[in-house]
C-alpha positions as a printed Julia matrix, in Angstrom:
209×3 Matrix{Float64}:
 -67.18  125.89   -1.36
 -64.16  128.19   -1.5
 -61.38  127.39   -3.92
 -57.92  126.71   -2.51
 -54.65  127.2    -4.38
 -52.55  124.18   -3.46
 -49.34  125.17   -5.22
 -47.69  126.13   -8.46
 -44.4   125.85  -10.29
 -42.53  126.71  -13.5
 -39.9   125.03  -15.62
 -37.94  125.96  -18.71
 -38.32  123.25  -21.33
 -41.04  120.82  -22.36
 -42.09  119.17  -19.07
 -42.23  119.78  -15.34
 -43.19  118.16  -12.03
 -46.75  118.82  -10.91
 -47.09  120.08   -7.32
 -48.78  117.92   -4.68
 -52.32  117.05   -5.72
 -55.07  114.54   -5.1
 -57.97  113.15   -7.18
 -60.44  115.88   -8.06
 -57.94  118.76   -7.96
 -57.81  121.06  -10.96
 -54.42  121.22  -12.68
 -53.98  124.37  -14.79
 -51.14  124.43  -17.34
 -49.79  127.23  -19.51
 -47.2   126.25  -22.13
 -45.41  129.0   -24.06
 -42.96  129.25  -26.96
 -41.24  132.6   -27.33
 -38.91  131.99  -30.29
 -41.37  131.14  -33.09
 -44.96  130.16  -33.8
 -44.1   126.47  -34.09
 -47.08  124.66  -32.57
 -46.79  123.14  -29.1
 -47.94  119.52  -28.95
 -50.39  118.54  -26.2
 -49.36  115.15  -24.74
 -51.75  112.21  -24.86
 -53.12  110.68  -21.67
 -51.27  107.73  -20.17
 -51.0   105.92  -16.85
 -49.67  109.1   -15.22
 -50.32  111.85  -17.76
 -53.85  113.2   -17.19
 -56.4   113.83  -19.91
 -55.59  117.41  -20.84
 -58.42  119.6   -22.08
 -57.22  122.36  -24.37
 -58.83  125.63  -23.33
 -57.26  127.38  -26.3
 -54.15  128.0   -28.37
 -52.53  131.21  -29.55
 -50.36  131.73  -32.62
 -49.27  135.37  -33.02
 -46.23  137.67  -33.03
 -43.8   134.77  -33.56
 -44.97  133.06  -30.37
 -47.22  130.1   -29.59
 -49.07  129.19  -26.4
 -51.47  126.6   -25.05
 -53.82  126.98  -22.09
 -54.86  123.54  -20.86
 -56.31  121.94  -17.76
 -57.08  118.54  -16.28
 -58.84  117.16  -13.23
 -56.58  114.81  -11.34
 -57.59  111.17  -11.09
 -54.54  110.06   -9.09
 -52.08  111.73   -6.72
 -49.01  111.13   -8.91
 -49.69  112.79  -12.25
 -46.9   113.86  -14.58
 -47.15  116.66  -17.11
 -46.12  114.69  -20.17
 -43.96  116.28  -22.86
 -45.17  119.54  -24.4
 -43.01  119.41  -27.5
 -41.76  122.83  -28.74
 -42.52  124.69  -25.49
 -39.82  126.96  -24.03
 -41.42  127.31  -20.61
 -44.34  125.74  -18.74
 -46.3   126.91  -15.71
 -48.69  124.78  -13.67
 -51.04  125.66  -10.79
 -53.07  123.19   -8.69
 -56.41  124.37   -7.31
 -58.83  122.46   -5.06
 -62.67  122.58   -4.99
 -63.17  123.54   -8.64
 -66.2   121.99  -10.35
 -65.52  123.17  -13.9
 -63.94  125.78  -16.13
 -66.22  128.4   -17.66
 -65.47  130.81  -20.51
 -61.86  131.32  -21.64
 -60.63  134.44  -23.48
 -57.18  135.43  -24.69
 -55.33  138.38  -26.1
 -51.96  138.82  -27.8
 -49.82  141.72  -28.87
 -46.37  143.19  -29.2
 -46.46  146.55  -27.53
 -45.74  148.6   -24.42
 -49.14  147.66  -22.99
 -50.3   144.18  -21.96
 -54.08  143.71  -22.15
 -56.27  141.23  -20.31
 -59.54  140.69  -22.17
 -62.91  141.19  -20.48
 -64.76  138.09  -19.29
 -68.35  137.54  -18.13
 -68.59  134.48  -15.84
 -71.37  131.98  -16.4
 -71.98  132.0   -12.65
 -73.73  135.28  -11.86
 -73.75  134.91   -8.07
 -70.17  136.02   -7.48
 -68.85  132.6    -6.47
 -66.57  132.0    -9.47
 -62.9   132.89   -9.23
 -61.3   134.51  -12.27
 -57.78  133.38  -13.15
 -55.27  134.74  -15.65
 -52.02  133.49  -17.16
 -49.65  135.84  -18.94
 -46.3   135.6   -20.69
 -44.03  138.22  -22.17
 -40.77  138.0   -24.08
 -37.76  139.93  -22.75
 -39.52  140.2   -19.41
 -38.38  140.41  -15.8
 -39.84  141.22  -12.39
 -39.54  144.91  -13.24
 -40.95  144.79  -16.76
 -44.59  145.23  -15.77
 -45.94  141.73  -16.37
 -45.84  141.08  -12.62
 -48.36  143.89  -12.12
 -51.77  142.2   -11.9
 -54.7   143.68  -13.82
 -57.26  145.62  -11.82
 -59.29  143.27   -9.62
 -56.58  140.6    -9.37
 -53.49  139.75   -7.33
 -50.38  137.88   -8.43
 -49.81  134.33   -7.2
 -46.43  133.58   -8.76
 -44.02  134.53  -11.52
 -41.23  132.58  -13.18
 -37.59  133.6   -12.82
 -36.77  133.28  -16.5
 -37.15  135.18  -19.75
 -39.69  134.81  -21.25
 -41.52  135.4   -17.99
 -44.81  133.77  -17.05
 -47.2   134.81  -14.28
 -50.47  133.61  -12.77
 -52.97  136.11  -11.35
 -56.34  135.5    -9.71
 -59.19  137.55   -8.36
 -57.92  138.44   -4.91
 -58.41  136.99   -1.45
 -61.2   137.28    1.11
 -60.68  135.7     4.55
 -57.8   133.67    3.19
 -59.61  132.27    0.14
 -59.72  133.34   -3.52
 -62.43  135.97   -4.09
 -65.32  135.39   -6.5
 -66.33  137.96   -9.1
 -69.49  138.67  -11.09
 -67.51  140.24  -13.94
 -64.01  141.07  -15.11
 -63.4   144.2   -17.17
 -60.71  144.56  -19.81
 -57.54  145.82  -18.14
 -54.12  147.06  -19.23
 -50.75  146.9   -17.5
 -47.49  148.49  -18.57
 -44.95  146.44  -20.53
 -41.65  148.24  -19.94
 -39.86  146.35  -22.69
 -41.8   146.45  -25.94
 -42.1   142.76  -26.74
 -44.56  140.02  -27.64
 -47.05  139.01  -24.96
 -50.02  136.66  -24.5
 -52.73  136.63  -21.84
 -55.42  134.11  -20.93
 -58.41  134.89  -18.66
 -60.81  132.18  -17.48
 -63.58  131.35  -15.01
 -63.21  128.68  -12.32
 -66.56  127.51  -10.96
 -66.54  126.23   -7.36
 -67.91  122.92   -6.19
 -71.04  122.91   -4.07
 -70.55  121.76   -0.49
 -72.32  118.48   -1.33
 -69.69  117.78   -4.03
 -66.67  118.01   -1.71
 -65.09  114.64   -1.0
């Protein structure tokens, strides 16, 4: 079953409102701190805060980031407080069964690199997603340029700048890939950056509610 991007949003600070969702939707979250490597705290589950699974953390170049995700159990989730974050991005995606491998890369250079990823699904049905953040960034700095094989979904209007890319569109739906090769994009302003690349496995038709 094809994945559907339901919406996404950004907010400067430690929390944000999650776009419209329903039980079973995948909620992707990327929290970033640009001013130091002080660790970002993942909030505990509560009546409205979902059970966040940490896909990974990054501590490099005086920055810190967390890639996390949750599967909605209600239609009124809140993000919780991600203490020490400067900016948070969230994307809601429907018809995802599970997250596969997650890889990251960091640097402080004029080139932003997205690490290679081999999906666990080998039949080309998995969609590859990528979050990225760069300090001293803007729409013209290069971070908005998606790596080869992807298209941009959204970018924040702040500095540091965050973006979400995914593996293109076929007939109106995100395109599946059998592989994703390491890719570079230009970073006009030499500054710290972090990228996350991950596999999203689709639900089978029999799993759709």
